[in-house]
PDB file of C-alpha atoms in Angstrom:
ATOM      1  CA  MET A   1      -4.231  34.950 -45.136  1.00  0.00           C
ATOM      2  CA  THR A   2      -5.349  31.639 -43.848  1.00  0.00           C
ATOM      3  CA  ASN A   3      -6.912  31.146 -40.483  1.00  0.00           C
ATOM      4  CA  TYR A   4      -5.185  28.410 -38.606  1.00  0.00           C
ATOM      5  CA  ASP A   5      -7.758  26.190 -37.000  1.00  0.00           C
ATOM      6  CA  GLU A   6      -5.877  24.349 -34.338  1.00  0.00           C
ATOM      7  CA  ASN A   7      -8.604  21.793 -33.629  1.00  0.00           C
ATOM      8  CA  SER A   8      -9.150  20.692 -37.211  1.00  0.00           C
ATOM      9  CA  ASN A   9      -5.440  20.467 -37.823  1.00  0.00           C
ATOM     10  CA  ILE A  10      -4.994  18.221 -34.795  1.00  0.00           C
ATOM     11  CA  LEU A  11      -7.908  16.027 -35.844  1.00  0.00           C
ATOM     12  CA  LYS A  12      -6.420  15.602 -39.306  1.00  0.00           C
ATOM     13  CA  GLN A  13      -3.142  14.576 -37.767  1.00  0.00           C
ATOM     14  CA  ILE A  14      -4.881  11.915 -35.696  1.00  0.00           C
ATOM     15  CA  GLU A  15      -6.843  10.604 -38.670  1.00  0.00           C
ATOM     16  CA  ASN A  16      -3.733  10.221 -40.725  1.00  0.00           C
ATOM     17  CA  SER A  17      -1.641   8.544 -38.096  1.00  0.00           C
ATOM     18  CA  GLU A  18      -1.664   4.971 -36.993  1.00  0.00           C
ATOM     19  CA  THR A  19      -3.633   4.816 -33.782  1.00  0.00           C
ATOM     20  CA  LYS A  20      -2.931   2.378 -31.050  1.00  0.00           C
ATOM     21  CA  SER A  21      -5.687   1.493 -28.693  1.00  0.00           C
ATOM     22  CA  LEU A  22      -5.442  -0.712 -25.709  1.00  0.00           C
ATOM     23  CA  LYS A  23      -8.122  -3.344 -25.607  1.00  0.00           C
ATOM     24  CA  ILE A  24      -8.608  -5.378 -22.515  1.00  0.00           C
ATOM     25  CA  PRO A  25      -9.392  -8.946 -23.586  1.00  0.00           C
ATOM     26  CA  SER A  26     -12.417 -10.698 -22.207  1.00  0.00           C
ATOM     27  CA  GLU A  27     -10.223 -13.236 -20.455  1.00  0.00           C
ATOM     28  CA  VAL A  28      -8.200 -11.784 -17.643  1.00  0.00           C
ATOM     29  CA  GLU A  29      -6.219 -14.021 -15.391  1.00  0.00           C
ATOM     30  CA  LYS A  30      -6.753 -12.953 -11.848  1.00  0.00           C
ATOM     31  CA  HIS A  31      -7.373 -14.226  -8.373  1.00  0.00           C
ATOM     32  CA  ASP A  32     -10.614 -13.491  -6.626  1.00  0.00           C
ATOM     33  CA  ILE A  33     -10.396 -10.556  -4.292  1.00  0.00           C
ATOM     34  CA  SER A  34     -12.871 -10.417  -1.506  1.00  0.00           C
ATOM     35  CA  VAL A  35     -13.983  -6.817  -1.158  1.00  0.00           C
ATOM     36  CA  ASP A  36     -16.808  -7.235   1.323  1.00  0.00           C
ATOM     37  CA  GLU A  37     -14.844  -8.622   4.240  1.00  0.00           C
ATOM     38  CA  LEU A  38     -16.385  -8.523   7.670  1.00  0.00           C
ATOM     39  CA  THR A  39     -12.921  -8.176   9.145  1.00  0.00           C
ATOM     40  CA  TYR A  40     -10.048  -6.622   7.281  1.00  0.00           C
ATOM     41  CA  GLY A  41      -6.556  -7.958   6.995  1.00  0.00           C
ATOM     42  CA  ILE A  42      -7.587 -11.593   7.173  1.00  0.00           C
ATOM     43  CA  ASN A  43      -6.388 -12.490   3.720  1.00  0.00           C
ATOM     44  CA  LYS A  44      -2.883 -12.866   2.433  1.00  0.00           C
ATOM     45  CA  PRO A  45      -1.324 -10.647  -0.230  1.00  0.00           C
ATOM     46  CA  LYS A  46      -2.160 -11.875  -3.714  1.00  0.00           C
ATOM     47  CA  ARG A  47      -0.588 -11.471  -7.091  1.00  0.00           C
ATOM     48  CA  ILE A  48      -2.758 -10.467 -10.020  1.00  0.00           C
ATOM     49  CA  ILE A  49      -1.614 -10.664 -13.602  1.00  0.00           C
ATOM     50  CA  ILE A  50      -3.415  -8.659 -16.222  1.00  0.00           C
ATOM     51  CA  LYS A  51      -2.868  -9.372 -19.878  1.00  0.00           C
ATOM     52  CA  ALA A  52      -3.924  -7.045 -22.613  1.00  0.00           C
ATOM     53  CA  LYS A  53      -3.350  -6.682 -26.291  1.00  0.00           C
ATOM     54  CA  ILE A  54      -2.574  -3.507 -28.150  1.00  0.00           C
ATOM     55  CA  SER A  55      -4.594  -3.333 -31.294  1.00  0.00           C
ATOM     56  CA  HIS A  56      -3.411  -1.351 -34.261  1.00  0.00           C
ATOM     57  CA  GLY A  57      -5.952   0.268 -36.461  1.00  0.00           C
ATOM     58  CA  LYS A  58      -6.813   3.397 -38.324  1.00  0.00           C
ATOM     59  CA  ASN A  59      -9.892   5.303 -37.250  1.00  0.00           C
TER      60      ASN A  59
ATOM     61  CA  MET B   1      -3.391  -2.151  22.843  1.00  0.00           C
ATOM     62  CA  VAL B   2      -3.031   0.597  20.272  1.00  0.00           C
ATOM     63  CA  LYS B   3      -5.388   3.581  20.150  1.00  0.00           C
ATOM     64  CA  ILE B   4      -7.235   3.954  16.901  1.00  0.00           C
ATOM     65  CA  LYS B   5      -9.185   6.739  15.230  1.00  0.00           C
ATOM     66  CA  LYS B   6     -12.022   5.706  12.996  1.00  0.00           C
ATOM     67  CA  THR B   7     -12.768   9.120  11.498  1.00  0.00           C
ATOM     68  CA  TYR B   8     -12.051   9.434   7.822  1.00  0.00           C
ATOM     69  CA  TYR B   9     -10.237  12.527   6.486  1.00  0.00           C
ATOM     70  CA  PRO B  10      -9.578  13.146   2.784  1.00  0.00           C
ATOM     71  CA  LYS B  11      -5.990  14.046   3.595  1.00  0.00           C
ATOM     72  CA  ILE B  12      -3.557  11.130   3.618  1.00  0.00           C
ATOM     73  CA  LYS B  13      -2.056  10.958   7.093  1.00  0.00           C
ATOM     74  CA  GLN B  14       0.725   9.010   8.678  1.00  0.00           C
ATOM     75  CA  GLY B  15      -0.762   6.050  10.492  1.00  0.00           C
ATOM     76  CA  ASP B  16      -3.689   5.652   8.096  1.00  0.00           C
ATOM     77  CA  ILE B  17      -4.465   2.020   7.468  1.00  0.00           C
ATOM     78  CA  LEU B  18      -5.919   1.241   4.066  1.00  0.00           C
ATOM     79  CA  ARG B  19      -7.154  -2.008   2.567  1.00  0.00           C
ATOM     80  CA  ASP B  20      -6.464  -3.666  -0.764  1.00  0.00           C
ATOM     81  CA  ILE B  21      -3.640  -1.436  -1.920  1.00  0.00           C
ATOM     82  CA  GLU B  22      -1.876  -2.392  -5.118  1.00  0.00           C
ATOM     83  CA  PHE B  23       1.829  -2.550  -5.763  1.00  0.00           C
ATOM     84  CA  ILE B  24       2.864  -2.777  -9.416  1.00  0.00           C
ATOM     85  CA  GLU B  25       5.569  -5.423  -9.654  1.00  0.00           C
ATOM     86  CA  SER B  26       6.263  -5.202 -13.342  1.00  0.00           C
ATOM     87  CA  ILE B  27       4.904  -4.142 -16.700  1.00  0.00           C
ATOM     88  CA  SER B  28       6.156  -5.722 -19.889  1.00  0.00           C
ATOM     89  CA  GLU B  29       5.233  -5.461 -23.527  1.00  0.00           C
ATOM     90  CA  THR B  30       6.138  -7.984 -26.192  1.00  0.00           C
ATOM     91  CA  ASN B  31       4.814  -7.852 -29.753  1.00  0.00           C
ATOM     92  CA  GLY B  32       1.819  -5.816 -28.714  1.00  0.00           C
ATOM     93  CA  ASN B  33       0.989  -7.989 -25.702  1.00  0.00           C
ATOM     94  CA  ILE B  34       1.092  -6.196 -22.390  1.00  0.00           C
ATOM     95  CA  GLU B  35       1.451  -8.022 -19.106  1.00  0.00           C
ATOM     96  CA  ILE B  36       1.001  -6.236 -15.780  1.00  0.00           C
ATOM     97  CA  SER B  37       1.882  -7.996 -12.562  1.00  0.00           C
ATOM     98  CA  LYS B  38       0.638  -6.464  -9.349  1.00  0.00           C
ATOM     99  CA  ILE B  39       0.369  -7.474  -5.722  1.00  0.00           C
ATOM    100  CA  VAL B  40      -2.688  -6.536  -3.721  1.00  0.00           C
ATOM    101  CA  PHE B  41      -1.968  -6.089  -0.029  1.00  0.00           C
ATOM    102  CA  PRO B  42      -4.994  -6.597   2.211  1.00  0.00           C
ATOM    103  CA  ALA B  43      -3.813  -3.872   4.598  1.00  0.00           C
ATOM    104  CA  VAL B  44      -1.047  -1.293   4.573  1.00  0.00           C
ATOM    105  CA  ILE B  45      -0.067   1.531   6.917  1.00  0.00           C
ATOM    106  CA  ILE B  46       1.121   4.962   5.773  1.00  0.00           C
ATOM    107  CA  LEU B  47       4.652   5.642   7.007  1.00  0.00           C
ATOM    108  CA  SER B  48       5.567   8.891   5.250  1.00  0.00           C
ATOM    109  CA  GLN B  49       6.122  11.799   7.604  1.00  0.00           C
ATOM    110  CA  ASP B  50       2.958  13.751   8.340  1.00  0.00           C
ATOM    111  CA  CYS B  51       4.555  17.118   7.651  1.00  0.00           C
ATOM    112  CA  ASP B  52       5.465  15.957   4.148  1.00  0.00           C
ATOM    113  CA  LEU B  53       1.967  14.610   3.603  1.00  0.00           C
ATOM    114  CA  ASN B  54       0.400  17.835   4.868  1.00  0.00           C
ATOM    115  CA  GLN B  55       2.507  19.985   2.581  1.00  0.00           C
ATOM    116  CA  ASP B  56       1.818  17.735  -0.390  1.00  0.00           C
ATOM    117  CA  TYR B  57      -1.909  17.951   0.285  1.00  0.00           C
ATOM    118  CA  ASP B  58      -1.904  21.751   0.723  1.00  0.00           C
ATOM    119  CA  TYR B  59       0.042  22.332  -2.455  1.00  0.00           C
ATOM    120  CA  ARG B  60      -1.678  19.694  -4.537  1.00  0.00           C
ATOM    121  CA  PHE B  61      -5.307  19.908  -3.396  1.00  0.00           C
ATOM    122  CA  GLY B  62      -5.564  22.520  -0.622  1.00  0.00           C
ATOM    123  CA  LYS B  63      -4.943  26.176   0.054  1.00  0.00           C
ATOM    124  CA  TYR B  64      -1.834  26.447  -2.135  1.00  0.00           C
ATOM    125  CA  LYS B  65      -3.265  24.526  -5.049  1.00  0.00           C
ATOM    126  CA  GLY B  66      -2.350  26.054  -8.366  1.00  0.00           C
ATOM    127  CA  LYS B  67       1.020  27.399  -7.298  1.00  0.00           C
ATOM    128  CA  LYS B  68       3.600  26.930 -10.029  1.00  0.00           C
ATOM    129  CA  ASN B  69       6.280  25.786  -7.655  1.00  0.00           C
ATOM    130  CA  CYS B  70       5.785  22.051  -7.119  1.00  0.00           C
ATOM    131  CA  ASP B  71       8.626  21.794  -4.662  1.00  0.00           C
ATOM    132  CA  LYS B  72       6.390  20.373  -1.928  1.00  0.00           C
ATOM    133  CA  HIS B  73       4.766  17.725  -4.066  1.00  0.00           C
ATOM    134  CA  LEU B  74       5.641  14.165  -3.214  1.00  0.00           C
ATOM    135  CA  ILE B  75       6.316  11.603  -5.917  1.00  0.00           C
ATOM    136  CA  SER B  76       4.924   8.766  -3.844  1.00  0.00           C
ATOM    137  CA  VAL B  77       3.984   7.770  -0.313  1.00  0.00           C
ATOM    138  CA  LEU B  78       5.859   5.269   1.809  1.00  0.00           C
ATOM    139  CA  VAL B  79       3.757   2.381   3.130  1.00  0.00           C
ATOM    140  CA  ALA B  80       4.357  -0.994   4.716  1.00  0.00           C
ATOM    141  CA  PRO B  81       2.148  -4.077   4.706  1.00  0.00           C
ATOM    142  CA  LEU B  82       0.298  -5.447   7.703  1.00  0.00           C
ATOM    143  CA  TYR B  83       0.220  -9.212   7.961  1.00  0.00           C
ATOM    144  CA  ASN B  84      -2.340 -11.261   9.840  1.00  0.00           C
ATOM    145  CA  ILE B  85      -0.587 -12.366  13.045  1.00  0.00           C
ATOM    146  CA  ASP B  86      -1.770 -15.962  12.699  1.00  0.00           C
ATOM    147  CA  HIS B  87      -0.413 -16.264   9.165  1.00  0.00           C
ATOM    148  CA  PHE B  88       2.763 -14.515  10.239  1.00  0.00           C
ATOM    149  CA  LEU B  89       3.403 -16.937  13.061  1.00  0.00           C
ATOM    150  CA  GLU B  90       2.926 -19.848  10.661  1.00  0.00           C
ATOM    151  CA  GLY B  91       5.291 -18.252   8.177  1.00  0.00           C
ATOM    152  CA  SER B  92       2.593 -18.548   5.536  1.00  0.00           C
ATOM    153  CA  HIS B  93       1.638 -14.889   5.123  1.00  0.00           C
ATOM    154  CA  LEU B  94       3.355 -14.668   1.738  1.00  0.00           C
ATOM    155  CA  GLU B  95       2.544 -18.122   0.391  1.00  0.00           C
ATOM    156  CA  LEU B  96       0.274 -16.739  -2.335  1.00  0.00           C
ATOM    157  CA  LEU B  97       3.334 -14.910  -3.626  1.00  0.00           C
ATOM    158  CA  ASN B  98       5.253 -18.200  -3.609  1.00  0.00           C
ATOM    159  CA  ARG B  99       7.357 -17.083  -0.677  1.00  0.00           C
ATOM    160  CA  SER B 100       7.769 -18.906   2.579  1.00  0.00           C
ATOM    161  CA  ALA B 101       8.907 -17.234   5.784  1.00  0.00           C
ATOM    162  CA  GLN B 102      10.159 -18.337   9.167  1.00  0.00           C
ATOM    163  CA  SER B 103       7.568 -19.601  11.592  1.00  0.00           C
ATOM    164  CA  ILE B 104       7.415 -18.442  15.189  1.00  0.00           C
ATOM    165  CA  GLN B 105       6.258 -20.747  17.952  1.00  0.00           C
ATOM    166  CA  LYS B 106       3.743 -19.177  20.235  1.00  0.00           C
ATOM    167  CA  PHE B 107       3.870 -21.733  23.033  1.00  0.00           C
ATOM    168  CA  ASN B 108       6.684 -23.917  24.313  1.00  0.00           C
ATOM    169  CA  ARG B 109       6.411 -27.477  25.602  1.00  0.00           C
ATOM    170  CA  LYS B 110       5.329 -26.208  28.992  1.00  0.00           C
ATOM    171  CA  ASN B 111       2.497 -24.340  27.318  1.00  0.00           C
ATOM    172  CA  LYS B 112       4.059 -20.992  28.132  1.00  0.00           C
ATOM    173  CA  LEU B 113       4.593 -18.172  25.679  1.00  0.00           C
ATOM    174  CA  THR B 114       7.941 -18.451  23.962  1.00  0.00           C
ATOM    175  CA  THR B 115      10.582 -15.753  24.251  1.00  0.00           C
ATOM    176  CA  GLN B 116      10.476 -15.273  20.493  1.00  0.00           C
ATOM    177  CA  PHE B 117       6.732 -14.628  20.565  1.00  0.00           C
ATOM    178  CA  LYS B 118       7.019 -12.242  23.512  1.00  0.00           C
ATOM    179  CA  ASN B 119       9.813 -10.338  21.801  1.00  0.00           C
ATOM    180  CA  LEU B 120       7.613  -9.981  18.744  1.00  0.00           C
ATOM    181  CA  THR B 121       4.531  -8.749  20.570  1.00  0.00           C
ATOM    182  CA  ASP B 122       6.574  -6.505  22.876  1.00  0.00           C
ATOM    183  CA  ASN B 123       8.117  -4.932  19.763  1.00  0.00           C
ATOM    184  CA  GLU B 124      11.616  -5.914  20.752  1.00  0.00           C
ATOM    185  CA  ILE B 125      12.451  -7.071  17.214  1.00  0.00           C
ATOM    186  CA  PRO B 126      13.516  -4.013  15.144  1.00  0.00           C
ATOM    187  CA  ARG B 127      12.169  -5.381  11.876  1.00  0.00           C
ATOM    188  CA  TYR B 128       8.604  -5.917  13.011  1.00  0.00           C
ATOM    189  CA  HIS B 129       5.907  -3.941  14.737  1.00  0.00           C
ATOM    190  CA  TYR B 130       3.030  -5.796  16.299  1.00  0.00           C
ATOM    191  CA  ILE B 131      -0.330  -4.062  16.535  1.00  0.00           C
ATOM    192  CA  ASN B 132      -3.005  -5.302  18.876  1.00  0.00           C
ATOM    193  CA  PHE B 133      -6.203  -3.658  17.653  1.00  0.00           C
ATOM    194  CA  PRO B 134      -9.177  -2.875  19.887  1.00  0.00           C
ATOM    195  CA  GLU B 135     -12.125  -5.200  19.498  1.00  0.00           C
ATOM    196  CA  ASP B 136     -14.337  -2.542  17.935  1.00  0.00           C
ATOM    197  CA  ILE B 137     -11.920  -2.176  15.026  1.00  0.00           C
ATOM    198  CA  LEU B 138     -12.599  -4.631  12.230  1.00  0.00           C
ATOM    199  CA  LEU B 139      -8.963  -5.454  11.690  1.00  0.00           C
ATOM    200  CA  VAL B 140      -7.131  -8.597  12.788  1.00  0.00           C
ATOM    201  CA  ASN B 141      -4.128  -8.235  15.058  1.00  0.00           C
ATOM    202  CA  SER B 142      -1.282  -7.665  12.663  1.00  0.00           C
ATOM    203  CA  VAL B 143       2.435  -7.396  12.222  1.00  0.00           C
ATOM    204  CA  ILE B 144       4.046  -4.638  10.158  1.00  0.00           C
ATOM    205  CA  ASP B 145       7.135  -5.843   8.338  1.00  0.00           C
ATOM    206  CA  PHE B 146       9.356  -2.799   7.915  1.00  0.00           C
ATOM    207  CA  LYS B 147      11.539  -4.632   5.459  1.00  0.00           C
ATOM    208  CA  HIS B 148       8.669  -4.889   2.987  1.00  0.00           C
ATOM    209  CA  TYR B 149       8.053  -1.183   2.694  1.00  0.00           C
ATOM    210  CA  PHE B 150       7.124   0.110  -0.733  1.00  0.00           C
ATOM    211  CA  THR B 151       5.790   3.301  -2.260  1.00  0.00           C
ATOM    212  CA  VAL B 152       2.419   4.141  -3.732  1.00  0.00           C
ATOM    213  CA  ASN B 153       1.502   6.943  -6.081  1.00  0.00           C
ATOM    214  CA  VAL B 154      -0.021   9.927  -4.261  1.00  0.00           C
ATOM    215  CA  ASP B 155      -2.901  10.389  -6.699  1.00  0.00           C
ATOM    216  CA  TYR B 156      -3.774   6.705  -6.522  1.00  0.00           C
ATOM    217  CA  LEU B 157      -3.950   6.849  -2.720  1.00  0.00           C
ATOM    218  CA  LYS B 158      -5.973  10.051  -2.704  1.00  0.00           C
ATOM    219  CA  LYS B 159      -8.433   8.642  -5.217  1.00  0.00           C
ATOM    220  CA  ASN B 160      -8.881   5.396  -3.328  1.00  0.00           C
ATOM    221  CA  LYS B 161      -8.600   6.515   0.267  1.00  0.00           C
ATOM    222  CA  LYS B 162     -12.309   7.007   0.886  1.00  0.00           C
ATOM    223  CA  GLU B 163     -13.248   3.546  -0.303  1.00  0.00           C
ATOM    224  CA  HIS B 164     -10.231   1.774   1.155  1.00  0.00           C
ATOM    225  CA  PHE B 165      -9.847   3.543   4.501  1.00  0.00           C
ATOM    226  CA  ILE B 166     -10.092   1.266   7.530  1.00  0.00           C
ATOM    227  CA  CYS B 167      -8.834   3.381  10.442  1.00  0.00           C
ATOM    228  CA  SER B 168      -5.906   5.491  11.592  1.00  0.00           C
ATOM    229  CA  VAL B 169      -3.412   4.888  14.394  1.00  0.00           C
ATOM    230  CA  SER B 170      -3.472   7.685  16.992  1.00  0.00           C
ATOM    231  CA  GLU B 171      -0.653  10.201  17.163  1.00  0.00           C
ATOM    232  CA  LEU B 172       1.508   8.794  19.938  1.00  0.00           C
ATOM    233  CA  TYR B 173       1.279   5.232  18.682  1.00  0.00           C
ATOM    234  CA  ARG B 174       1.911   6.171  15.061  1.00  0.00           C
ATOM    235  CA  GLU B 175       4.955   8.183  16.113  1.00  0.00           C
ATOM    236  CA  ARG B 176       6.319   5.125  17.821  1.00  0.00           C
ATOM    237  CA  ILE B 177       5.826   3.131  14.649  1.00  0.00           C
ATOM    238  CA  SER B 178       7.499   5.883  12.632  1.00  0.00           C
ATOM    239  CA  GLN B 179      10.410   6.051  15.041  1.00  0.00           C
ATOM    240  CA  ARG B 180      10.931   2.287  14.952  1.00  0.00           C
ATOM    241  CA  PHE B 181      10.744   2.306  11.164  1.00  0.00           C
ATOM    242  CA  SER B 182      13.362   5.059  10.983  1.00  0.00           C
ATOM    243  CA  TYR B 183      15.597   3.126  13.328  1.00  0.00           C
ATOM    244  CA  PHE B 184      15.201  -0.031  11.265  1.00  0.00           C
ATOM    245  CA  LEU B 185      16.052   1.759   8.009  1.00  0.00           C
ATOM    246  CA  GLY B 186      19.053   3.488   9.542  1.00  0.00           C
ATOM    247  CA  ARG B 187      20.428   0.420  11.292  1.00  0.00           C
ATOM    248  CA  ILE B 188      24.049  -0.433  10.777  1.00  0.00           C
ATOM    249  CA  GLY B 189      24.807  -4.096  10.379  1.00  0.00           C
ATOM    250  CA  LEU B 190      28.221  -5.037  11.614  1.00  0.00           C
ATOM    251  CA  PRO B 191      29.910  -8.201  10.344  1.00  0.00           C
TER     252      PRO B 191
END
């Protein structure tokens, strides 16, 4: 009779599978957002675009 | 002039005005490259009905938390942006989004307030709601554009409310806003 160790089995599955991690690149295109405003609502709505690359690698 | 409450409550309430709220425009992925486009609105007002917000809070975080039945949980909260009145009158309030809008003249040639401006500030135009904030509230006089309503994830709002809370419109005034919003959404346009 074998004891099923759920944790070790899950870890083995992760080790054997291709892992995908999301890495945020150092360069991110964005507009400056002023957080410390003396009066709110002064600014206009702004668009921010974030680019990231999924890296593939085995742990 | 609208009446404002400055007290912060953890519960999201109708009439709450929050700063720097994000709206996710699009997310795309191509060959492992992800691109997220989002708009950050300097100020938005919560428009969802308070009873719905109360129930969501009670069942999600409050006295009924842990109940299996998630019937009362909201998916998202309805909000609308507030635009700086000066930018709005110029028609430039959306220029950073590459959108231009109609401009509204404040004064006519005789240096009197125009009918269009008075209609706006008297809230005679169904699409817009003008808010004249008291001087002790650090918020510029603004116009809500009901047409630009969008929804925000409940958890996101709850997590960010404390840091992003500006003030809350008092009951009677927020009910007027809610009523006008409902009327605008339910309007019937005849040809």
